[in-house]
Amino acid sequence: MSAFDVVILTAVLVLTLVVLGAVVVGLRVVRGLLTRPAPEDPAYVAEKDRQEQSLAALRTAADEVNSTIDVAKSAAAAARAEAAAAKAEAKAARAEARRVLDDARAEADTVLERAHKQAEADAEQLRAAARRSGEREVAVLAATTREQAAEVERRATRMDERERLHTEEVERLAERERQLTAATAALAAREAALVEREAELAEAENQRRRELERVAELTADAARAELVEAIEGQAKREAALLVRDIESDARSTAEQRARHIVVDAIQRVASEQTAESVVSVLHLPGDEMKGRIIGREGRNIRAFESVTGVNLIIDDTPEAVLLSCFDPVRREVGRLTLEKLVLDGRIHPHRIEEVHELARQEVDQLCHRAAEDALVEVGITEIHPELVTLLGRLRYRTSYGQNVLKHLVETAHIAGIMAAELRLDVPLIKRSAFLHDIGKALTHEVEGSHAIIGADVARKYGESEDVVHAIEAHHNEVPPQTVEAVLTQASDACSGGRPGARRESLEAYVKRLERIEEIAAGKLGVEKVFAMQAGREIRVMVKPDDVDDIGAAVLARDVAKQIEEELTYPGQIRVTVVRESRVTEIAR
């Protein structure tokens, strides 16, 4: 009996017991009702009704139990049928299992037999393969043994041959040693003879020297010293004469050649004689425009100065206003902005911002176009775009009144002419001279001298080391080491020092002349001082009794050195010291 059958049987028994208990209880209740008289008490009647209801409920429960018992019986019958079917299936399965087991045993016996046969066949093959491999190894070992025996025999033969050669070599060495012994003995005999001969020669030399000293009445050391002194003096004199001739020739030739090159370069460059004015003045159509520029309570002028960064000066000058700013590019942007506003007539803060942006773009375009025109004029094609932008800024920068961009073009032309005369690399020298003042475009943004700044900028944007060195050395911050650097300095001096190239204020000019005269007049022995050629030459008259010729040369050098240390000036200043000696005699 399966577990399911046990569970079904247990449930049926429990239900049967419950039904029997309910029937017994119901019978007791009915018996009590039948035996008791029928009183007319309401409580009794109510109790009777309650009991009847309980009896009806018990009957209903009994009916449900009966139906449940029937369901359980049917379930039990179904379970018994399933159990019987399961038993039949189990019996069939056991039979099938026995059949499969028998088949497996038969197949296993067959497989085992085949495996035994296959193992025997494999073992036989392995034994055959092992036998063949052993035979091959034996053959190989036999061959190796034969080869080793042959090699041993060859080595023995070589050893015998080597031993024979060694014996012959020993015999040759012994014979050679005997020969060397004989040669050594011969050399010793010759050395003794040579020593004796040298002693005789030394004695003869001493006798000859003593005889010469007796005749010349001088010792050998004194004669040697006298001869060396005479030759040394003659050599020094000839060397001094040769050096003087060479220096004189080189000085005259170099000065003449340099003067010819510089003059030719300056003559071939056509430049302006005056520089652009650094003061920006805007002319107005009428004085009423000043009020519109100022605006209500000064809002327009405050907005203009705030946007442009340029100070606007409005005074009593008729129909004109003045723009003041340290940055010339910003001043030009402000001038164009104000000019456009005056032409337009609409002046208010918002309009000022719009016009300022347009003017700034226009100035940038003008700067870029000016840089490109300068590059085309000089003949430079390949250059970094950032350097073009920096060159464009120099269009509105000046140095002592000279426009820097025009100065660069002029310097490049002069340097190119000098390089052509000297048969040097013209494009490289023109490039070095053209970029030598590129640092002036950044002087207000970066600390340091414009020469060092320009060299750093050129190195940053890929210029060659020759160009960089020429830029950093053109004001002697770095000693010039190349021909390019020297020609850049020379062309810069020619462009900045030529007449009409630069101008300065009258006050600074007068102060410089006065200081030059004070420096020269403060020296001892100076009688008069004259500044000539706009301060480019100074004549110093000295007292001939107080200053001699050597003192005049020293005085000129001292004055020139003090001027270099104390003053700043374009070009160069020549110092000439004049010493005049007069002798007066009266004929009676």
XYZ file of C-alpha atoms in Angstrom:
588
model
C 0.000 0.000 0.000
C 1.343 3.397 -1.024
C 1.522 6.538 1.142
C -1.348 8.121 -0.797
C -3.605 5.135 0.026
C -2.721 5.446 3.716
C -3.604 9.153 3.742
C -6.978 8.505 2.016
C -7.856 5.694 4.428
C -6.980 7.851 7.454
C -9.174 10.700 6.208
C -12.123 8.332 5.685
C -11.797 6.913 9.207
C -11.671 10.401 10.766
C -14.762 11.508 8.870
C -16.571 8.348 9.924
C -15.808 8.969 13.573
C -17.009 12.572 13.284
C -20.280 11.477 11.693
C -20.882 8.802 14.339
C -20.285 11.352 17.101
C -22.741 13.783 15.522
C -25.401 11.046 15.198
C -25.020 10.026 18.852
C -25.386 13.629 19.973
C -28.485 14.039 17.819
C -30.100 10.910 19.197
C -29.560 12.104 22.728
C -31.170 15.419 21.962
C -34.203 13.761 20.341
C -34.594 11.412 23.250
C -34.584 14.286 25.689
C -37.224 16.103 23.717
C -39.503 13.059 23.562
C -39.253 12.224 27.270
C -39.938 15.742 28.584
C -43.575 17.019 28.931
C -44.636 19.954 26.869
C -44.748 22.830 29.292
C -46.085 26.101 28.345
C -43.134 28.088 29.721
C -41.734 30.591 27.111
C -38.191 29.830 28.108
C -38.869 26.209 27.568
C -40.344 26.952 24.187
C -37.339 29.064 23.215
C -34.973 26.336 24.392
C -36.950 23.849 22.397
C -36.727 25.966 19.276
C -32.982 26.389 19.764
C -32.527 22.647 20.152
C -34.604 22.010 17.050
C -32.403 24.435 15.132
C -29.342 22.651 16.461
C -30.837 19.370 15.387
C -31.502 20.719 11.920
C -27.919 21.997 11.753
C -26.679 18.584 12.848
C -28.730 16.936 10.191
C -27.338 19.318 7.616
C -23.825 18.585 8.834
C -24.558 14.868 8.695
C -25.711 15.225 5.094
C -22.531 17.150 4.246
C -20.455 14.498 6.003
C -22.246 11.790 4.035
C -21.549 13.633 0.815
C -17.933 14.104 1.854
C -17.707 10.396 2.659
C -19.056 9.598 -0.774
C -16.462 11.928 -2.366
C -13.769 10.318 -0.251
C -14.910 6.855 -1.262
C -14.847 7.810 -4.913
C -11.375 9.390 -4.422
C -10.246 6.220 -2.635
C -11.561 4.111 -5.491
C -9.746 6.300 -7.984
C -6.644 6.120 -5.849
C -6.858 2.349 -5.721
C -7.253 2.278 -9.482
C -4.231 4.545 -9.879
C -2.292 2.412 -7.434
C -3.157 -0.698 -9.424
C -2.063 1.047 -12.618
C 1.108 2.186 -10.908
C 1.780 -1.377 -9.711
C 1.306 -2.608 -13.245
C 3.618 0.049 -14.589
C 6.173 -0.742 -11.906
C 6.015 -4.423 -12.800
C 6.466 -3.569 -16.491
C 9.332 -1.242 -15.589
C 11.036 -3.937 -13.532
C 10.681 -6.330 -16.418
C 12.066 -3.761 -18.830
C 14.879 -3.019 -16.407
C 15.766 -6.713 -16.173
C 15.741 -6.920 -19.975
C 17.894 -3.795 -20.334
C 20.251 -5.111 -17.667
C 20.593 -8.417 -19.479
C 21.248 -6.585 -22.758
C 23.820 -4.331 -21.056
C 25.585 -7.300 -19.548
C 25.726 -9.018 -22.928
C 26.966 -5.839 -24.611
C 29.513 -5.275 -21.835
C 30.857 -8.795 -22.313
C 31.117 -8.117 -26.038
C 32.843 -4.755 -25.509
C 35.184 -6.252 -22.947
C 36.149 -8.980 -25.331
C 36.757 -6.499 -28.130
C 38.804 -4.323 -25.707
C 40.934 -7.325 -24.768
C 41.559 -8.014 -28.424
C 42.304 -4.345 -29.200
C 44.658 -4.114 -26.199
C 46.535 -7.181 -27.339
C 46.814 -5.731 -30.862
C 48.011 -2.318 -29.513
C 50.495 -4.049 -27.234
C 51.845 -5.981 -30.177
C 52.153 -2.782 -32.217
C 53.905 -1.004 -29.337
C 56.326 -3.879 -28.912
C 57.080 -3.764 -32.649
C 57.518 0.032 -32.590
C 59.737 -0.201 -29.514
C 61.800 -2.888 -31.194
C 62.224 -0.749 -34.327
C 63.043 2.372 -32.238
C 65.613 0.425 -30.259
C 67.197 -0.825 -33.423
C 67.379 2.730 -34.790
C 68.876 4.049 -31.550
C 71.417 1.254 -31.562
C 72.341 2.132 -35.141
C 72.642 5.835 -34.235
C 74.762 5.043 -31.187
C 76.961 2.816 -33.283
C 77.425 5.578 -35.886
C 78.116 8.152 -33.139
C 80.638 5.846 -31.572
C 82.372 5.384 -34.886
C 82.436 9.159 -35.492
C 83.811 9.799 -31.992
C 86.487 7.172 -32.538
C 87.427 8.825 -35.842
C 87.475 12.241 -34.154
C 89.707 10.893 -31.373
C 92.015 9.480 -33.982
C 92.118 12.812 -35.838
C 92.820 14.665 -32.579
C 95.636 12.270 -31.775
C 97.103 12.908 -35.226
C 96.849 16.679 -34.734
C 98.449 16.421 -31.284
C 101.342 14.452 -32.758
C 101.764 17.052 -35.495
C 101.565 19.896 -32.976
C 104.126 18.197 -30.742
C 106.463 17.828 -33.713
C 106.039 21.507 -34.623
C 106.603 22.498 -31.001
C 109.836 20.549 -30.946
C 111.007 22.280 -34.101
C 110.043 25.673 -32.621
C 112.037 24.930 -29.479
C 115.036 24.080 -31.578
C 114.663 27.315 -33.591
C 114.340 29.360 -30.376
C 117.469 27.760 -28.959
C 119.380 28.619 -32.139
C 118.007 32.173 -32.028
C 119.004 32.557 -28.392
C 122.549 31.549 -29.265
C 122.581 34.147 -32.068
C 121.218 36.851 -29.694
C 123.900 36.020 -27.148
C 126.598 36.480 -29.780
C 124.996 39.768 -30.989
C 124.768 41.038 -27.385
C 128.451 40.394 -26.870
C 129.262 42.233 -30.112
C 127.035 45.186 -29.096
C 128.699 45.379 -25.700
C 132.115 45.560 -27.383
C 130.867 48.326 -29.745
C 129.278 50.234 -26.853
C 132.535 50.202 -24.954
C 134.307 51.505 -28.070
C 131.662 54.246 -28.511
C 131.974 55.318 -24.873
C 135.696 55.630 -25.297
C 135.221 57.596 -28.558
C 132.700 59.935 -26.896
C 135.108 60.616 -24.078
C 137.782 61.544 -26.625
C 135.321 63.810 -28.514
C 134.214 65.512 -25.277
C 137.841 66.196 -24.377
C 138.495 67.629 -27.859
C 135.306 69.798 -27.591
C 136.424 71.135 -24.230
C 139.825 72.000 -25.608
C 138.210 73.782 -28.609
C 135.824 75.753 -26.325
C 138.649 76.795 -24.038
C 140.621 77.947 -27.035
C 137.593 79.946 -28.385
C 136.974 81.536 -24.977
C 140.654 82.487 -24.776
C 140.550 84.068 -28.237
C 137.106 85.849 -27.833
C 137.625 86.656 -24.159
C 133.929 85.515 -23.509
C 132.432 82.454 -21.924
C 130.002 80.250 -23.865
C 126.982 81.335 -21.775
C 127.789 85.014 -22.188
C 128.208 84.601 -25.968
C 124.906 82.713 -26.194
C 123.063 85.375 -24.169
C 124.524 88.160 -26.310
C 123.529 86.384 -29.526
C 119.976 85.694 -28.286
C 119.552 89.295 -27.159
C 120.681 90.633 -30.531
C 118.368 88.295 -32.454
C 115.439 89.046 -30.099
C 115.812 92.801 -30.492
C 116.009 92.551 -34.256
C 112.942 90.283 -34.351
C 110.919 92.613 -32.105
C 111.782 95.610 -34.247
C 110.849 93.819 -37.456
C 107.620 92.505 -35.860
C 106.677 95.984 -34.587
C 107.252 97.487 -38.026
C 105.218 94.715 -39.637
C 102.359 95.080 -37.117
C 102.315 98.845 -37.581
C 102.176 98.518 -41.346
C 99.441 95.876 -41.148
C 97.369 97.877 -38.647
C 97.750 101.076 -40.657
C 96.812 99.338 -43.874
C 93.867 97.531 -42.258
C 92.650 100.711 -40.534
C 92.772 102.820 -43.673
C 91.323 100.092 -45.874
C 88.594 99.093 -43.389
C 87.572 102.686 -42.694
C 87.471 103.526 -46.375
C 85.580 100.330 -47.204
C 83.084 100.768 -44.359
C 82.518 104.423 -45.255
C 81.921 103.471 -48.871
C 79.431 100.739 -47.927
C 77.487 102.895 -45.449
C 77.349 105.913 -47.759
C 76.266 103.773 -50.676
C 73.539 102.119 -48.603
C 72.203 105.448 -47.300
C 72.263 107.022 -50.761
C 70.339 104.127 -52.303
C 67.569 104.249 -49.652
C 65.039 107.005 -50.199
C 63.346 107.773 -46.864
C 61.148 110.480 -45.446
C 62.784 113.363 -43.616
C 60.053 113.883 -41.042
C 58.099 111.469 -38.923
C 54.402 111.319 -38.234
C 52.987 113.399 -35.414
C 52.199 111.528 -32.223
C 49.382 113.936 -31.249
C 45.873 112.918 -32.337
C 43.695 115.931 -33.092
C 40.177 115.595 -34.511
C 38.652 118.584 -36.313
C 34.921 119.153 -35.785
C 32.422 120.688 -38.204
C 31.370 123.183 -35.526
C 31.731 124.078 -31.864
C 28.162 122.887 -31.154
C 29.414 119.336 -31.735
C 31.457 119.592 -28.499
C 28.264 119.760 -26.470
C 26.893 116.660 -28.187
C 30.178 114.838 -27.549
C 30.023 115.734 -23.852
C 26.339 114.771 -23.596
C 23.844 115.371 -20.824
C 25.746 115.691 -17.528
C 28.845 114.329 -19.322
C 27.485 110.807 -19.894
C 28.709 110.601 -23.500
C 32.312 111.586 -22.733
C 32.387 109.243 -19.729
C 31.062 106.384 -21.855
C 33.584 107.186 -24.618
C 36.556 107.194 -22.225
C 35.334 104.014 -20.507
C 34.834 102.072 -23.764
C 37.916 103.264 -25.684
C 40.389 103.828 -22.826
C 41.347 107.176 -24.392
C 41.224 110.500 -22.581
C 39.214 113.078 -24.499
C 40.341 116.671 -23.945
C 37.827 119.350 -24.919
C 39.111 122.908 -24.365
C 38.675 126.316 -25.914
C 40.410 125.324 -29.144
C 37.934 126.169 -31.897
C 36.449 123.231 -33.814
C 38.971 120.690 -32.485
C 39.310 118.118 -29.709
C 42.427 116.313 -28.481
C 42.743 112.571 -27.808
C 45.404 111.423 -25.332
C 46.472 107.840 -24.647
C 49.739 106.007 -23.955
C 48.893 103.183 -26.385
C 49.009 104.591 -29.965
C 46.854 101.742 -31.336
C 44.149 102.428 -28.767
C 44.441 106.156 -29.480
C 43.919 105.529 -33.201
C 40.873 103.339 -32.468
C 39.458 106.141 -30.318
C 40.126 108.730 -33.049
C 38.331 106.649 -35.691
C 35.466 106.014 -33.267
C 34.996 109.707 -32.563
C 35.333 110.585 -36.256
C 32.594 108.103 -37.201
C 30.350 109.346 -34.395
C 30.774 112.957 -35.530
C 29.994 112.028 -39.145
C 26.976 109.969 -38.090
C 25.638 112.584 -35.683
C 24.121 110.009 -33.294
C 26.169 110.107 -30.111
C 24.976 108.071 -27.119
C 26.568 105.298 -24.975
C 25.111 102.349 -26.889
C 26.094 103.853 -30.244
C 29.612 104.540 -28.910
C 30.079 100.824 -28.134
C 28.898 99.768 -31.603
C 31.088 102.290 -33.440
C 34.093 101.424 -31.236
C 33.851 97.756 -32.219
C 33.700 98.700 -35.906
C 36.670 101.056 -35.520
C 38.705 98.416 -33.693
C 38.106 95.926 -36.513
C 39.046 98.569 -39.082
C 42.311 99.386 -37.241
C 43.151 95.677 -37.018
C 42.649 95.369 -40.764
C 44.772 98.466 -41.394
C 47.556 97.101 -39.169
C 47.491 93.715 -40.889
C 47.498 95.334 -44.336
C 50.392 97.631 -43.333
C 52.406 94.631 -42.083
C 51.755 92.704 -45.304
C 52.762 95.719 -47.416
C 55.975 96.086 -45.422
C 56.776 92.368 -45.851
C 56.183 92.612 -49.587
C 58.370 95.697 -49.813
C 61.220 94.002 -47.947
C 60.781 90.694 -49.811
C 59.957 88.368 -46.910
C 57.367 85.720 -47.759
C 57.454 83.019 -45.097
C 56.739 84.317 -41.585
C 54.528 83.257 -38.683
C 51.047 84.879 -38.618
C 51.530 86.062 -35.030
C 54.649 87.977 -36.092
C 52.588 89.620 -38.845
C 50.072 90.744 -36.200
C 52.848 92.169 -34.009
C 54.410 93.973 -36.979
C 51.021 95.527 -37.746
C 50.901 97.052 -34.247
C 54.111 98.958 -35.036
C 52.248 100.994 -37.671
C 51.103 103.371 -34.907
C 54.258 103.266 -32.738
C 57.019 105.859 -32.920
C 60.525 106.201 -31.506
C 61.792 109.771 -31.143
C 59.125 110.723 -33.657
C 60.211 108.065 -36.190
C 57.571 105.500 -37.199
C 58.834 102.100 -36.061
C 57.410 100.091 -38.979
C 58.948 102.473 -41.529
C 62.176 102.324 -39.526
C 62.174 98.517 -39.859
C 61.658 98.692 -43.623
C 64.409 101.280 -43.997
C 66.787 99.264 -41.772
C 66.133 96.122 -43.821
C 66.933 97.924 -47.072
C 70.169 99.385 -45.677
C 71.241 96.008 -44.277
C 70.449 94.307 -47.582
C 72.600 96.762 -49.524
C 75.491 96.308 -47.075
C 75.192 92.512 -47.286
C 75.211 92.648 -51.085
C 78.349 94.800 -51.042
C 80.049 92.337 -48.674
C 78.799 89.275 -50.640
C 76.866 87.849 -47.668
C 73.472 86.161 -47.278
C 71.171 89.066 -48.220
C 67.770 87.473 -47.301
C 68.999 86.401 -43.844
C 70.471 89.806 -42.998
C 67.390 91.654 -44.283
C 65.187 89.389 -42.148
C 67.342 90.045 -39.061
C 67.270 93.813 -39.610
C 63.520 93.860 -40.331
C 62.629 91.992 -37.112
C 65.145 93.683 -34.777
C 62.521 96.001 -33.139
C 59.650 93.469 -33.006
C 59.835 93.602 -29.196
C 58.542 97.191 -29.187
C 55.080 95.819 -29.967
C 55.037 94.086 -26.557
C 57.053 96.450 -24.370
C 53.985 97.621 -22.453
C 52.803 94.033 -21.872
C 56.038 92.222 -20.987
C 58.809 93.384 -18.690
C 62.328 93.749 -20.069
C 64.148 95.556 -22.871
C 62.627 95.351 -26.322
C 65.734 93.581 -27.692
C 65.457 90.631 -25.267
C 61.658 90.535 -25.624
C 61.933 90.528 -29.417
C 64.489 87.709 -29.333
C 62.186 85.586 -27.136
C 59.218 86.245 -29.436
C 61.245 85.392 -32.564
C 62.544 82.184 -30.979
C 58.990 81.251 -29.922
C 57.657 81.582 -33.465
C 60.370 79.557 -35.178
C 62.968 82.074 -36.358
C 66.538 80.834 -36.819
C 69.197 81.314 -34.142
C 71.111 83.782 -36.359
C 68.044 86.038 -36.542
C 67.374 85.666 -32.799
C 70.973 86.559 -31.925
C 70.924 89.611 -34.207
C 67.733 90.839 -32.485
C 69.011 90.370 -28.921
C 72.431 91.895 -29.702
C 71.419 95.024 -31.622
C 71.618 97.163 -28.413
C 74.557 95.228 -26.883
C 72.475 93.490 -24.185
C 74.248 90.447 -25.607
C 77.693 90.830 -27.233
C 77.346 90.441 -31.035
C 78.979 87.235 -32.272
C 77.940 87.050 -35.933
C 78.195 89.215 -39.050
C 74.385 89.417 -39.152
C 74.308 90.984 -35.673
C 76.982 93.562 -36.553
C 75.245 94.580 -39.795
C 71.917 94.821 -37.948
C 73.507 97.239 -35.473
C 75.073 99.265 -38.292
C 71.874 99.505 -40.339
C 69.855 100.412 -37.211
C 72.317 103.232 -36.442
C 72.199 104.473 -40.039
C 68.397 104.548 -40.092
C 68.015 106.169 -36.682
C 70.997 108.512 -36.882
C 70.531 110.007 -40.341
C 69.499 113.689 -40.456
C 65.744 114.151 -40.332
C 65.017 110.613 -39.207
C 64.127 111.401 -35.610
C 63.118 114.466 -33.735
C 62.820 115.345 -30.112
C 61.480 118.177 -28.060
C 63.373 121.483 -27.996
C 63.749 121.307 -24.237
C 65.392 117.825 -24.319
C 67.632 118.931 -27.194
C 68.831 122.029 -25.349
C 69.404 120.084 -22.131
C 71.487 117.489 -23.940
C 73.674 120.167 -25.546
C 74.152 121.911 -22.216
C 75.099 118.664 -20.505
C 77.598 117.800 -23.238
C 79.290 121.175 -22.829
C 79.288 120.805 -19.015
C 80.960 117.397 -19.238
C 83.737 118.687 -21.488
C 84.182 121.980 -19.603
C 84.576 120.179 -16.274
C 87.884 118.574 -17.305
C 91.223 120.052 -16.294
C 92.994 122.197 -18.850
C 89.865 122.898 -20.974
C 89.632 126.479 -22.216
C 86.526 126.520 -24.466
C 83.858 124.017 -25.575
C 81.735 124.247 -28.741
C 78.823 121.905 -29.620
C 78.512 121.604 -33.397
C 76.268 119.895 -35.978
C 73.178 119.803 -33.736
C 75.103 118.136 -30.941
C 76.661 115.397 -33.063
C 80.192 116.830 -32.723
C 81.926 118.656 -29.880
C 85.119 120.723 -30.183
C 87.193 121.043 -26.994
C 89.892 123.748 -26.907
C 92.602 123.031 -24.320
C 95.429 125.076 -22.922
C 98.675 123.918 -24.568
C 100.709 124.631 -21.432
C 98.486 122.446 -19.229
C 97.681 119.585 -21.643
C 100.230 117.838 -23.841
C 99.538 115.618 -26.848
C 99.137 112.433 -24.796
C 96.896 114.246 -22.331
C 94.714 115.479 -25.222
C 94.131 111.888 -26.381
C 93.290 110.816 -22.829
C 90.939 113.805 -22.418
C 89.054 112.970 -25.644
C 88.612 109.369 -24.526
C 87.404 110.389 -21.043
C 84.859 112.875 -22.426
C 83.490 110.345 -24.923
C 83.203 107.645 -22.228
C 81.370 109.971 -19.807
C 78.942 111.075 -22.532
C 78.180 107.422 -23.334
C 77.486 106.635 -19.673
C 75.345 109.659 -18.790
C 73.389 110.622 -21.902
C 70.901 108.968 -24.223
C 71.013 110.114 -27.835
C 70.447 108.749 -31.345
C 73.446 108.022 -33.532
C 76.937 108.987 -32.332
C 78.816 112.059 -31.046
C 82.352 112.881 -32.189
C 84.698 114.435 -29.609
C 87.581 116.502 -31.041
C 90.264 117.963 -28.740
C 92.232 120.875 -30.263
C 95.631 121.806 -28.800
C 97.232 124.796 -30.489
C 100.814 125.934 -29.821
C 101.769 129.451 -30.883
C 105.260 130.935 -30.812
C 105.579 134.694 -31.343
C 108.856 136.526 -31.959
C 109.458 140.192 -32.819
C 112.003 141.229 -35.433
C 113.680 144.519 -34.565
